PDB file of C-alpha atoms in Angstrom:
ATOM      1  CA  MET B   1      -0.111   0.159  -0.167  1.00 75.00           C
ATOM      2  CA  ASN B   2       1.373   3.327  -1.012  1.00 87.00           C
ATOM      3  CA  GLN B   3       1.654   6.725   0.947  1.00 89.00           C
ATOM      4  CA  ILE B   4      -1.236   8.301  -0.955  1.00 87.00           C
ATOM      5  CA  THR B   5      -3.430   5.439  -0.520  1.00 90.00           C
ATOM      6  CA  ARG B   6      -2.678   5.522   3.146  1.00 91.00           C
ATOM      7  CA  ARG B   7      -3.610   8.900   3.478  1.00 93.00           C
ATOM      8  CA  ARG B   8      -7.072   8.559   1.645  1.00 93.00           C
ATOM      9  CA  LEU B   9      -7.517   5.868   4.033  1.00 94.00           C
ATOM     10  CA  SER B  10      -6.945   7.715   6.989  1.00 94.00           C
ATOM     11  CA  ARG B  11      -9.111  10.595   5.741  1.00 95.00           C
ATOM     12  CA  LEU B  12     -11.832   8.478   4.886  1.00 96.00           C
ATOM     13  CA  ARG B  13     -11.509   7.077   8.306  1.00 95.00           C
ATOM     14  CA  ARG B  14     -11.717  10.278  10.028  1.00 95.00           C
ATOM     15  CA  GLY B  15     -14.650  11.317   8.028  1.00 95.00           C
ATOM     16  CA  LEU B  16     -16.572   8.357   9.070  1.00 95.00           C
ATOM     17  CA  LEU B  17     -15.626   8.890  12.645  1.00 94.00           C
ATOM     18  CA  ASP B  18     -16.888  12.425  12.294  1.00 93.00           C
ATOM     19  CA  LEU B  19     -20.165  11.174  11.212  1.00 94.00           C
ATOM     20  CA  ARG B  20     -20.894   8.454  13.756  1.00 92.00           C
ATOM     21  CA  GLU B  21     -22.394  10.798  16.273  1.00 90.00           C
ATOM     22  CA  GLN B  22     -24.542  12.676  13.950  1.00 92.00           C
ATOM     23  CA  PRO B  23     -27.628  10.022  13.382  1.00 92.00           C
ATOM     24  CA  GLY B  24     -27.786   9.890  17.349  1.00 92.00           C
ATOM     25  CA  ARG B  25     -28.744  13.583  17.404  1.00 94.00           C
ATOM     26  CA  LEU B  26     -31.850  12.862  15.366  1.00 95.00           C
ATOM     27  CA  LEU B  27     -33.088  10.384  17.331  1.00 95.00           C
ATOM     28  CA  PRO B  28     -34.977  12.162  19.794  1.00 96.00           C
ATOM     29  CA  ILE B  29     -37.136  13.314  16.996  1.00 97.00           C
ATOM     30  CA  PHE B  30     -37.859  10.001  15.713  1.00 96.00           C
ATOM     31  CA  LEU B  31     -38.645   8.937  19.339  1.00 96.00           C
ATOM     32  CA  ASP B  32     -40.966  11.519  20.212  1.00 96.00           C
ATOM     33  CA  ASP B  33     -44.459  10.765  20.811  1.00 96.00           C
ATOM     34  CA  HIS B  34     -46.609  13.514  20.181  1.00 97.00           C
ATOM     35  CA  PRO B  35     -49.064  13.137  17.238  1.00 97.00           C
ATOM     36  CA  LEU B  36     -48.328  14.803  14.185  1.00 97.00           C
ATOM     37  CA  ILE B  37     -50.508  14.902  10.862  1.00 96.00           C
ATOM     38  CA  LYS B  38     -49.034  15.040   7.228  1.00 96.00           C
ATOM     39  CA  GLY B  39     -49.605  18.006   5.340  1.00 96.00           C
ATOM     40  CA  THR B  40     -49.665  21.740   5.339  1.00 96.00           C
ATOM     41  CA  VAL B  41     -51.909  24.738   6.858  1.00 97.00           C
ATOM     42  CA  TYR B  42     -51.973  28.047   4.653  1.00 95.00           C
ATOM     43  CA  SER B  43     -54.105  31.042   3.562  1.00 95.00           C
ATOM     44  CA  LEU B  44     -56.015  30.225   0.574  1.00 93.00           C
ATOM     45  CA  ARG B  45     -57.472  33.085  -1.225  1.00 93.00           C
ATOM     46  CA  ARG B  46     -60.336  32.868  -3.843  1.00 90.00           C
ATOM     47  CA  ARG B  47     -62.980  34.602  -5.614  1.00 89.00           C
ATOM     48  CA  CYS B  48     -66.630  33.142  -4.722  1.00 87.00           C
ATOM     49  CA  GLY B  49     -68.324  34.145  -8.128  1.00 79.00           C
ATOM     50  CA  LYS B  50     -71.424  35.910  -7.005  1.00 87.00           C
ATOM     51  CA  LEU B  51     -72.008  38.670  -8.986  1.00 85.00           C
ATOM     52  CA  GLY B  52     -72.901  41.327  -6.591  1.00 87.00           C
ATOM     53  CA  CYS B  53     -69.742  40.139  -4.000  1.00 90.00           C
ATOM     54  CA  ARG B  54     -66.591  42.161  -2.957  1.00 86.00           C
ATOM     55  CA  CYS B  55     -64.538  39.906  -4.524  1.00 86.00           C
ATOM     56  CA  VAL B  56     -65.947  40.685  -8.132  1.00 84.00           C
ATOM     57  CA  LYS B  57     -66.427  44.556  -7.529  1.00 82.00           C
ATOM     58  CA  LYS B  58     -63.635  45.564  -5.570  1.00 86.00           C
ATOM     59  CA  GLY B  59     -61.281  42.205  -6.095  1.00 84.00           C
ATOM     60  CA  GLU B  60     -61.232  41.639  -2.317  1.00 87.00           C
ATOM     61  CA  LEU B  61     -60.575  38.121  -2.441  1.00 92.00           C
ATOM     62  CA  HIS B  62     -62.080  35.686   0.407  1.00 92.00           C
ATOM     63  CA  GLU B  63     -59.511  34.162   2.446  1.00 91.00           C
ATOM     64  CA  SER B  64     -59.696  30.726   4.312  1.00 92.00           C
ATOM     65  CA  LEU B  65     -57.097  28.788   6.434  1.00 95.00           C
ATOM     66  CA  VAL B  66     -56.826  25.335   4.996  1.00 96.00           C
ATOM     67  CA  TRP B  67     -54.887  22.173   5.452  1.00 96.00           C
ATOM     68  CA  THR B  68     -53.832  20.358   2.430  1.00 96.00           C
ATOM     69  CA  ALA B  69     -52.111  16.690   1.919  1.00 96.00           C
ATOM     70  CA  SER B  70     -51.450  14.111  -0.572  1.00 94.00           C
ATOM     71  CA  VAL B  71     -53.362  10.904   0.680  1.00 89.00           C
ATOM     72  CA  ASP B  72     -53.113   7.766  -1.499  1.00 93.00           C
ATOM     73  CA  GLY B  73     -52.092   9.895  -4.201  1.00 94.00           C
ATOM     74  CA  ARG B  74     -54.616  12.381  -4.030  1.00 96.00           C
ATOM     75  CA  THR B  75     -54.538  15.871  -2.737  1.00 95.00           C
ATOM     76  CA  GLN B  76     -57.092  16.531   0.029  1.00 95.00           C
ATOM     77  CA  LEU B  77     -58.087  19.998   1.137  1.00 94.00           C
ATOM     78  CA  ARG B  78     -59.970  20.867   4.033  1.00 94.00           C
ATOM     79  CA  SER B  79     -61.135  24.127   5.735  1.00 94.00           C
ATOM     80  CA  LEU B  80     -60.231  24.735   8.799  1.00 95.00           C
ATOM     81  CA  SER B  81     -62.611  26.488  11.705  1.00 93.00           C
ATOM     82  CA  ALA B  82     -60.866  29.187  13.680  1.00 90.00           C
ATOM     83  CA  ASP B  83     -60.541  26.635  16.851  1.00 93.00           C
ATOM     84  CA  HIS B  84     -58.733  24.107  14.928  1.00 95.00           C
ATOM     85  CA  VAL B  85     -56.109  26.505  13.281  1.00 95.00           C
ATOM     86  CA  VAL B  86     -53.481  26.595  15.999  1.00 95.00           C
ATOM     87  CA  ARG B  87     -53.663  22.566  16.651  1.00 96.00           C
ATOM     88  CA  ALA B  88     -53.291  21.866  13.021  1.00 96.00           C
ATOM     89  CA  ARG B  89     -50.322  23.939  12.503  1.00 96.00           C
ATOM     90  CA  GLU B  90     -48.881  22.407  15.405  1.00 97.00           C
ATOM     91  CA  LEU B  91     -49.337  18.750  14.043  1.00 97.00           C
ATOM     92  CA  THR B  92     -48.272  19.670  10.986  1.00 97.00           C
ATOM     93  CA  ARG B  93     -44.935  21.444  11.705  1.00 97.00           C
ATOM     94  CA  ARG B  94     -44.129  18.307  14.079  1.00 98.00           C
ATOM     95  CA  TYR B  95     -44.753  16.586  10.683  1.00 97.00           C
ATOM     96  CA  GLN B  96     -42.705  18.522   8.670  1.00 97.00           C
ATOM     97  CA  ARG B  97     -39.862  18.247  11.302  1.00 97.00           C
ATOM     98  CA  VAL B  98     -39.884  14.580  11.362  1.00 98.00           C
ATOM     99  CA  ARG B  99     -39.683  14.467   7.442  1.00 97.00           C
ATOM    100  CA  ALA B 100     -36.710  16.673   7.349  1.00 97.00           C
ATOM    101  CA  ALA B 101     -34.824  14.785  10.102  1.00 97.00           C
ATOM    102  CA  ARG B 102     -35.785  11.593   8.299  1.00 98.00           C
ATOM    103  CA  ALA B 103     -34.227  13.034   5.297  1.00 98.00           C
ATOM    104  CA  GLN B 104     -30.699  14.482   6.870  1.00 97.00           C
ATOM    105  CA  PHE B 105     -30.706  11.116   8.464  1.00 96.00           C
ATOM    106  CA  VAL B 106     -30.822   9.194   5.062  1.00 97.00           C
ATOM    107  CA  LYS B 107     -28.239  11.664   3.661  1.00 97.00           C
ATOM    108  CA  LEU B 108     -26.174  11.095   6.858  1.00 96.00           C
ATOM    109  CA  TYR B 109     -26.131   7.050   6.359  1.00 95.00           C
ATOM    110  CA  SER B 110     -25.881   7.333   2.429  1.00 96.00           C
ATOM    111  CA  ARG B 111     -22.720   9.295   2.961  1.00 96.00           C
ATOM    112  CA  MET B 112     -21.531   6.569   5.547  1.00 96.00           C
ATOM    113  CA  VAL B 113     -22.101   4.015   3.252  1.00 97.00           C
ATOM    114  CA  ASN B 114     -20.248   5.477   0.245  1.00 96.00           C
ATOM    115  CA  ILE B 115     -17.408   6.114   2.917  1.00 97.00           C
ATOM    116  CA  ILE B 116     -17.492   2.721   3.716  1.00 96.00           C
ATOM    117  CA  ASP B 117     -17.334   1.515   0.062  1.00 97.00           C
ATOM    118  CA  GLU B 118     -14.555   3.309  -0.738  1.00 96.00           C
ATOM    119  CA  LEU B 119     -12.601   1.924   2.529  1.00 95.00           C
ATOM    120  CA  GLU B 120     -13.244  -1.199   1.154  1.00 95.00           C
ATOM    121  CA  ARG B 121     -11.955  -0.658  -2.276  1.00 94.00           C
ATOM    122  CA  LEU B 122      -9.060   1.109  -1.126  1.00 93.00           C
ATOM    123  CA  ARG B 123      -8.022  -2.006   1.113  1.00 93.00           C
ATOM    124  CA  ARG B 124      -8.753  -4.716  -1.543  1.00 92.00           C
ATOM    125  CA  VAL B 125      -5.945  -6.829  -2.820  1.00 87.00           C
ATOM    126  CA  GLU B 126      -5.814  -9.475  -4.830  1.00 87.00           C
ATOM    127  CA  LEU B 127      -4.651 -13.002  -4.055  1.00 88.00           C
ATOM    128  CA  ARG B 128      -1.839 -14.227  -5.816  1.00 85.00           C
TER     129      ARG B 128
END
């Protein structure tokens, strides 16, 4: 094994050691037992279509808060009453936090697997 290969192996090992603690920092997000709901809460602005309405005459659109999510490949949209808005925002925020942590978790493990594969490739020798 030449000097360049040894340096490369050393850097890869250090990189793997640096990454080993990071997935563990995400575990509390996954282990949390608070409820969550898939989707997003946002403000929907639209015209109602009634000829005498302010949305047609003045261009003042009607606004309502809605929850939306893709369920079984179809988009669902539901209007939220004022007393459900805060709860729906909290539940969807938790869902988005879990999904972001999951994406980060997958990215970290993918990087770790790539490093492991490279370490294996550099250490492999042929039997003679």
